mmCIF file of C-alpha atoms in Angstrom:
data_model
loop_
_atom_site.group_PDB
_atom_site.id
_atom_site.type_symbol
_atom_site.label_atom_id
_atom_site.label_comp_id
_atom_site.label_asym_id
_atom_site.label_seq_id
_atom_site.Cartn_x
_atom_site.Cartn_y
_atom_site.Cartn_z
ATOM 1 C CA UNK K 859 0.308 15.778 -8.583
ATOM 2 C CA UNK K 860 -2.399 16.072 -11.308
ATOM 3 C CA UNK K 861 -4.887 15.477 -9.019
ATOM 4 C CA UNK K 862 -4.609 16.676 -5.311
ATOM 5 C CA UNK K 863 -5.901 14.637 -2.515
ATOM 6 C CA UNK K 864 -7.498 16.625 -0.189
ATOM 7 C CA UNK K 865 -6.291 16.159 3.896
ATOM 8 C CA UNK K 866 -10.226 14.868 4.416
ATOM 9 C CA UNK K 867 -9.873 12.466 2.003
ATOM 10 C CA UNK K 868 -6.805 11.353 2.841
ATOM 11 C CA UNK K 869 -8.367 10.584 6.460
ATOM 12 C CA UNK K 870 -10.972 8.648 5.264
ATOM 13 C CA UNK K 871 -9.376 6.281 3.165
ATOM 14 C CA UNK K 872 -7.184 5.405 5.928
ATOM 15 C CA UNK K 873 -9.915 4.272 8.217
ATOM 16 C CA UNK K 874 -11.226 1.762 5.088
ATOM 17 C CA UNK K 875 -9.223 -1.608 4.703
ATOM 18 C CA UNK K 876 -8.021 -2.084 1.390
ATOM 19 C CA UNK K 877 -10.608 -4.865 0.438
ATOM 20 C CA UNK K 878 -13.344 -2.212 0.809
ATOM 21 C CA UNK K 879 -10.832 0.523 -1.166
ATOM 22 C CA UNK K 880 -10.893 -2.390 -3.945
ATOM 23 C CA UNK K 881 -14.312 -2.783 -4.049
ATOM 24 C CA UNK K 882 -14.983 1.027 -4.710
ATOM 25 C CA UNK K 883 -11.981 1.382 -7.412
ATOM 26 C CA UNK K 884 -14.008 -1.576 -8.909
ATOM 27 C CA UNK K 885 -16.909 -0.218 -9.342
ATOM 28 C CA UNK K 886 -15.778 2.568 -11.274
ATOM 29 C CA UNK K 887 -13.989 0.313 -14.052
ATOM 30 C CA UNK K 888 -11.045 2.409 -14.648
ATOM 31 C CA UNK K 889 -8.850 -0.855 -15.195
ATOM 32 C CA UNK K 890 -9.197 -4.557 -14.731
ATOM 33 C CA UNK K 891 -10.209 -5.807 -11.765
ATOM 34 C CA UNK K 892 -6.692 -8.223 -11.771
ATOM 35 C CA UNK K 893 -4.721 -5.105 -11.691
ATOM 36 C CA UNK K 894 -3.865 -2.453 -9.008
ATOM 37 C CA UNK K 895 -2.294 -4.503 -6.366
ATOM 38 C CA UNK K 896 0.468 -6.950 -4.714
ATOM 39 C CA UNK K 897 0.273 -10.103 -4.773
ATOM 40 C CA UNK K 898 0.729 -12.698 -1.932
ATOM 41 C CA UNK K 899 4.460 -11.847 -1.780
ATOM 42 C CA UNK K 900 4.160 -8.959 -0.142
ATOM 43 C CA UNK K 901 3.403 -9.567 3.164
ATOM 44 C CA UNK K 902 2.291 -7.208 5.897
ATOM 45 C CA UNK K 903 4.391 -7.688 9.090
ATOM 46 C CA UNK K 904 2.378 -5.763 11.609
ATOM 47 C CA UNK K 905 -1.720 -6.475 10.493
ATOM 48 C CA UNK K 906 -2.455 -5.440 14.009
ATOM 49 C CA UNK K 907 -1.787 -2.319 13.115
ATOM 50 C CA UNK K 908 -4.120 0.335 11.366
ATOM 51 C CA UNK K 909 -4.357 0.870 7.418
ATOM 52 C CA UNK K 910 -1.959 3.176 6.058
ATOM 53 C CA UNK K 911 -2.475 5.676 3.033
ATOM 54 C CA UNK K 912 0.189 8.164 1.454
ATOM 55 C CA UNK K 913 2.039 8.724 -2.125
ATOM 56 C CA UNK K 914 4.924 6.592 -3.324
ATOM 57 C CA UNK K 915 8.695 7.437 -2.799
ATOM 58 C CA UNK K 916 11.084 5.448 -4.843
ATOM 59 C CA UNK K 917 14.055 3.394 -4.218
ATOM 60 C CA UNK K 918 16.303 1.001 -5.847
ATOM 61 C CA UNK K 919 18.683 -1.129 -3.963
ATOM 62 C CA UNK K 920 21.200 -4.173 -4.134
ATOM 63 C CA UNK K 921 22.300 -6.119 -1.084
ATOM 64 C CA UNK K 922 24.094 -9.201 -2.108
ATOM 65 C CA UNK K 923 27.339 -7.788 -3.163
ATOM 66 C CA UNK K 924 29.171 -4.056 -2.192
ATOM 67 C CA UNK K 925 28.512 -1.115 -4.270
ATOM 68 C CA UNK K 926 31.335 -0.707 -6.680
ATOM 69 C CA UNK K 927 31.410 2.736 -5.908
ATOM 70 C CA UNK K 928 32.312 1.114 -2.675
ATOM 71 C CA UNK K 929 29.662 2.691 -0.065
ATOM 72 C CA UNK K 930 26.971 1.180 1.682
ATOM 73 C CA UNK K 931 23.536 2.642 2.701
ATOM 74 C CA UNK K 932 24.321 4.539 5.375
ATOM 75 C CA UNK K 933 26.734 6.854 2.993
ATOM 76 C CA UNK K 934 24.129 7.896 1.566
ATOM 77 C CA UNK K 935 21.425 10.121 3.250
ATOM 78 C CA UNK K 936 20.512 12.366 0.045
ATOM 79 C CA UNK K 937 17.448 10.498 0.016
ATOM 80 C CA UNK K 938 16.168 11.680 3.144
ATOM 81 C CA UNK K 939 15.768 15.191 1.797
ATOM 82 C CA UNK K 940 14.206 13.739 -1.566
ATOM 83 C CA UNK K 941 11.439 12.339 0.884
ATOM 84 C CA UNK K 942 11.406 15.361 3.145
ATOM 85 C CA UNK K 943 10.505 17.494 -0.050
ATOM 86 C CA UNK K 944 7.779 14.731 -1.141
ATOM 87 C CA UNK K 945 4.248 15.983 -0.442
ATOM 88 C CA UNK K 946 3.059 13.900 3.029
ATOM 89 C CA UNK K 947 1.992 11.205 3.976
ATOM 90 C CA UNK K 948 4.695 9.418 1.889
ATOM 91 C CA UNK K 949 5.132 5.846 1.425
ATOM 92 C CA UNK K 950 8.630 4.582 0.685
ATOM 93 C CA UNK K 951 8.363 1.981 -2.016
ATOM 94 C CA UNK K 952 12.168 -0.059 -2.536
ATOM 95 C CA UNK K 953 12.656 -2.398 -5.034
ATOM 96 C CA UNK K 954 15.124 -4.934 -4.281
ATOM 97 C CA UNK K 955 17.153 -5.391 -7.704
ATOM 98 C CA UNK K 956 18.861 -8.639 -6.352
ATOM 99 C CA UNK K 957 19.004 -11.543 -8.616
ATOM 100 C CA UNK K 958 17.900 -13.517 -4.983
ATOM 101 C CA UNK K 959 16.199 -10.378 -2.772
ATOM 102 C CA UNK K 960 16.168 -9.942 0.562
ATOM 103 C CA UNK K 961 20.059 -11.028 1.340
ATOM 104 C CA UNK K 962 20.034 -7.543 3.451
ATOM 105 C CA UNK K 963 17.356 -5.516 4.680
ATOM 106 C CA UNK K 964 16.773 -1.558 4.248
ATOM 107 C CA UNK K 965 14.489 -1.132 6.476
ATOM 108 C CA UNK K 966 15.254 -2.018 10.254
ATOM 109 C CA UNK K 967 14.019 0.224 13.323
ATOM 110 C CA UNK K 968 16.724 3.156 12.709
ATOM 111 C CA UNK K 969 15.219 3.966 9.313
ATOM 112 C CA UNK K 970 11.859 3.090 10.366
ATOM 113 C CA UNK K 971 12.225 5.867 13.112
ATOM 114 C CA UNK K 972 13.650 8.101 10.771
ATOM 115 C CA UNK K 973 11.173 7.708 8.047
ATOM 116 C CA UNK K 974 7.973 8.401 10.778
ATOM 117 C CA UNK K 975 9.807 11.627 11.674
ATOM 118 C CA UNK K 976 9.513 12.460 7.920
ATOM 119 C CA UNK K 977 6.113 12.296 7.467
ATOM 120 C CA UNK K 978 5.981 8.313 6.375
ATOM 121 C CA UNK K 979 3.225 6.358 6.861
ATOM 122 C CA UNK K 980 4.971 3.184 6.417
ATOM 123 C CA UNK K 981 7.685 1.387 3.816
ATOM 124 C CA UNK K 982 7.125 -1.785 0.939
ATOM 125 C CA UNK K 983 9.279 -3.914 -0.681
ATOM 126 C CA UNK K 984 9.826 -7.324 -2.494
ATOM 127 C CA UNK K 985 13.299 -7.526 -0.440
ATOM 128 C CA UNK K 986 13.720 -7.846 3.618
ATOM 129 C CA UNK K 987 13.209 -6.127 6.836
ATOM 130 C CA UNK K 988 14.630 -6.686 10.153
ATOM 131 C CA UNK K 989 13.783 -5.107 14.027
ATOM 132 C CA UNK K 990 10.592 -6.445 13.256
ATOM 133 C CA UNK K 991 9.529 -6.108 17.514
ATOM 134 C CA UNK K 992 11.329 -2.465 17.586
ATOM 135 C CA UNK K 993 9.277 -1.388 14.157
ATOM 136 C CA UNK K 994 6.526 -2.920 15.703
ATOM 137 C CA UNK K 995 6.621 -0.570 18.996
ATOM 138 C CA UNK K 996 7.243 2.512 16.697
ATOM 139 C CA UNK K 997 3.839 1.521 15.530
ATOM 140 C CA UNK K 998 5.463 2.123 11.879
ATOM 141 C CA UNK K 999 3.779 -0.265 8.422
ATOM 142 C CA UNK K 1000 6.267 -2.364 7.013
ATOM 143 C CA UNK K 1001 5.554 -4.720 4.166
ATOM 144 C CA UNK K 1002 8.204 -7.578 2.624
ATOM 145 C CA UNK K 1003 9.245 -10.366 0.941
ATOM 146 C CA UNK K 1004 10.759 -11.698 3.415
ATOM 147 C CA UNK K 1005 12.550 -11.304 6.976
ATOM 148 C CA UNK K 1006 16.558 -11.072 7.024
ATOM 149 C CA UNK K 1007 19.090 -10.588 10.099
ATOM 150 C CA UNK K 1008 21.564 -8.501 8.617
ATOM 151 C CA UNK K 1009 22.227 -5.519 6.129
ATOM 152 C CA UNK K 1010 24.484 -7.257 3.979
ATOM 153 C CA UNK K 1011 26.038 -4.875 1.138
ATOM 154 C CA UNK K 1012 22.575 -3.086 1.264
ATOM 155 C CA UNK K 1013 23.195 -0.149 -0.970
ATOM 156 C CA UNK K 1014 20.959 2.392 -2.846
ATOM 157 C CA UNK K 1015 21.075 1.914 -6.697
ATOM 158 C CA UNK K 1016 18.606 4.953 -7.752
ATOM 159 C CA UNK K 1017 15.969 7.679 -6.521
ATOM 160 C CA UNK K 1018 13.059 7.461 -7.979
ATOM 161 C CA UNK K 1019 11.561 6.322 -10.899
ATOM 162 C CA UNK K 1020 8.817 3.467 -11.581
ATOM 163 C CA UNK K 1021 9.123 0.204 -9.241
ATOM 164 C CA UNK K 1022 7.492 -2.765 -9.541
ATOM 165 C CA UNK K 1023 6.625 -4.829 -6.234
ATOM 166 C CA UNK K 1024 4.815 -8.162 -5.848
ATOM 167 C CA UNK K 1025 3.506 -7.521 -9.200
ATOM 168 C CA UNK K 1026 2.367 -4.150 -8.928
ATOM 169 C CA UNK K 1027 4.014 -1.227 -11.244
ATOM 170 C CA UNK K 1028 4.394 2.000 -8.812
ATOM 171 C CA UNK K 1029 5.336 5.179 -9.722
ATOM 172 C CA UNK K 1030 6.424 8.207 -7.605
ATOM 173 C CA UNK K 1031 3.759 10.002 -6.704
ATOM 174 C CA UNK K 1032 1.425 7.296 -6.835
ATOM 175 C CA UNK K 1033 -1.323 6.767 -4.019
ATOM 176 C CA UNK K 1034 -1.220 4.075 -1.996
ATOM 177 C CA UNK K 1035 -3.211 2.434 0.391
ATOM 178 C CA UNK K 1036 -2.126 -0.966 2.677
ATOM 179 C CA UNK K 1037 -3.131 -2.972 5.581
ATOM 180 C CA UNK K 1038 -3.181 -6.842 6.449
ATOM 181 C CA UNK K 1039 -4.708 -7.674 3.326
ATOM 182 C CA UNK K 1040 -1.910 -5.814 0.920
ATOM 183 C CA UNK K 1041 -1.310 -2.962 -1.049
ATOM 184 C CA UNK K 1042 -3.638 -1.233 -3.457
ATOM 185 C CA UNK K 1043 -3.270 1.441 -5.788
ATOM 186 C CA UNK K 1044 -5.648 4.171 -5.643
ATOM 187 C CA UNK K 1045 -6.265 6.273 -9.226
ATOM 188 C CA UNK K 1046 -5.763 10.129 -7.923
ATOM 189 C CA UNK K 1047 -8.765 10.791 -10.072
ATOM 190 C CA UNK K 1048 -11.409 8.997 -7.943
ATOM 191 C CA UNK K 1049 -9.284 9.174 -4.586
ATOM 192 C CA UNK K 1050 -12.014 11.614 -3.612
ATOM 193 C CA UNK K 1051 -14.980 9.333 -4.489
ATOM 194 C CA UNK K 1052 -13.821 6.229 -2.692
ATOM 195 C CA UNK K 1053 -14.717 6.582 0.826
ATOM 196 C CA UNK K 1054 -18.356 7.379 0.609
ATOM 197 C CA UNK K 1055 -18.689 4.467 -2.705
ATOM 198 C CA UNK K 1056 -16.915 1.912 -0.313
ATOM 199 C CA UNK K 1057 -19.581 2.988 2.200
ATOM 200 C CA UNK K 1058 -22.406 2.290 0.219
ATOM 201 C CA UNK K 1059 -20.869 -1.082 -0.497
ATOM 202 C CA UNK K 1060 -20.312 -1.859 2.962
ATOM 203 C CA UNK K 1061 -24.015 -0.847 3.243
ATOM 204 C CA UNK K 1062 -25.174 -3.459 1.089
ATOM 205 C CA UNK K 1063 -22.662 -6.049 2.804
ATOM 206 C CA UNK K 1064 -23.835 -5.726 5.965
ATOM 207 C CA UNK K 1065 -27.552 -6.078 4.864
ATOM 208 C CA UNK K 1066 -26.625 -9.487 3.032
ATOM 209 C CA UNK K 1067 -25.063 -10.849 5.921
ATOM 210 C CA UNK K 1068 -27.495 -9.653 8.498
ATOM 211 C CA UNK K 1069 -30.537 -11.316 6.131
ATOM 212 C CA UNK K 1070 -28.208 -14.275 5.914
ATOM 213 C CA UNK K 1071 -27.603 -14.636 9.589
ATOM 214 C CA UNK K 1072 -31.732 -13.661 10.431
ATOM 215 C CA UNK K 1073 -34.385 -16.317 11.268
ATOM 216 C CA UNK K 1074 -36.723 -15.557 8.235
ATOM 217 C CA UNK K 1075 -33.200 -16.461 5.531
ATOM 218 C CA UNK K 1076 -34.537 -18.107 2.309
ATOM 219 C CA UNK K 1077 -32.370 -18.780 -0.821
ATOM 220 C CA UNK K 1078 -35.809 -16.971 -2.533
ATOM 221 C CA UNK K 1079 -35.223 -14.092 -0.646
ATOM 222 C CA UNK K 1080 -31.612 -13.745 -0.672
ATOM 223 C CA UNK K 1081 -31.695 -13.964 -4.320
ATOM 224 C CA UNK K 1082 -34.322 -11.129 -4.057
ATOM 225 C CA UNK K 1083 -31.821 -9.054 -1.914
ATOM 226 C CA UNK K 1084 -29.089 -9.308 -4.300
ATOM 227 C CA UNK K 1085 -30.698 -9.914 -7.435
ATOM 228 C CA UNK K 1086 -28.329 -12.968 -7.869
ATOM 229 C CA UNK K 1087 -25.272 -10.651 -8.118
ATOM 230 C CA UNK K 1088 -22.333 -11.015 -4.844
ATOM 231 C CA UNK K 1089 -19.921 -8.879 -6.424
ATOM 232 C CA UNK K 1090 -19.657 -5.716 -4.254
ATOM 233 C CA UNK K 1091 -17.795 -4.012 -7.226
ATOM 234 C CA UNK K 1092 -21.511 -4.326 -9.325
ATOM 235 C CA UNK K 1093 -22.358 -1.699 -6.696
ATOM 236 C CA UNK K 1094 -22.812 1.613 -8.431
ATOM 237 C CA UNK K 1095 -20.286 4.188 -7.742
ATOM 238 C CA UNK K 1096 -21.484 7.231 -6.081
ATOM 239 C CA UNK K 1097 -22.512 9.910 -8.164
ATOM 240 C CA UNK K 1098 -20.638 12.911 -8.228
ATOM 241 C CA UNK K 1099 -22.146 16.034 -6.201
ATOM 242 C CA UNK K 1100 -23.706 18.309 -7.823
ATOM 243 C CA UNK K 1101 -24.994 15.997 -10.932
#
């Protein structure tokens, strides 16, 4: 990766939730603020759960009719050392190439076990899971389309190579970040600048609702506070140490 995300950094972004990640890319303006994450198709099936962080692992898969080479998913475990060689935390990001996805699932407990031994911080896709209450006690992130009982033909169509789920064009290698809101993309180049700019943010949050919820609240002085602008993304990102 261009950019290397150091283990500290990695550990903060994954106590943020992704709405305060997205109000820190914001504020740098690196790309429009409609771009950079799913949409409401991708579902998170366990928001209980804590945030997850960790770099995109691609697959492409079909479900709703057999492989004409004839296998099905569990021939084929070559992907397992594709991930293993991955730097960690990895996220594995399928793409369901079904005219209809979600006929079968990829990800049920037994791959959800066997990705967290791997180093995976969780799995996305536009298809289906299934085991939802055995994923659930593996404390394993899963996010979907949709919820399906059975495998089906599920087979794997390719190994990496750009995605595009609920929207949102992934590439391997890509940073990631996910909870019960969705799943944003973090640019590697400010990765390292996001926790302590989502901070200040939440800073100025917390001071607007606190004035908001005090005895003394006045539209006059609310204005004041924010200088008529609610967008946390208007928040200036931090500046860089050293400058």
């Amino acid at each position: 990766m261009s950019h290397p995300i150091s283990p500290n950094t990695l550990a903060a972004l994954a106590k943020l939730d992704t709405c305060a990640v997205s109000n820190a890319v914001e504020s740098f303006g690196v790309r429009l603020r409609n771009e950079g994450f799913t949409d409401a198709t991708i579902q998170c099936r366990f928001p209980a759960l804590p945030p997850m962080v960790g770099y995109a692992m691609t697959l492409r898969v079909r479900s709703s009719s057999p492989s004409w080479k004839g296998g099905i998913y569990l021939d084929r475990t070559d992907w397992w050392t594709h991930l293993r060689n991955r730097p960690a935390p990895h996220i594995l990001v399928i793409e369901d190439e079904d005219r209809h996805p979600g006929t079968g699932a990829f990800i049920g407990v037994i791959h959800a076990a066997i990705l967290q031994a791997l180093g995976s911080a969780g799995a996305v896709t536009n298809g289906a899971t299934r085991d939802l209450p055995g994923i659930e006690r593996l404390g394993f992130k899963v996010f979907s389309s949709s919820i399906a009982v059975s495998h089906a033909y599920m087979h794997i169509v390719e190994i990496g190579g750009p995605v595009k789920i609920g929207g949102l064009r992934i590439a391997p290698g890509d940073l990631l970040h996910g909870d019960q809101h969705g799943i944003v993309q973090i640019p590697a180049e400010i990765a390292d600048k996001i926790p302590e700019t989502a901070e200040r943010i939440r800073e100025r949050e917390r001071g607007i609702v606190e004035y908001c919820q005090s005895t003394g609240f006045t539209l006059e002085g609310l204005t004041h506070l924010t200088g008529g602008d609610l967008h946390p993304a208007n928040t200036p990102p931090a500046a860089s140490k050293g400058s």
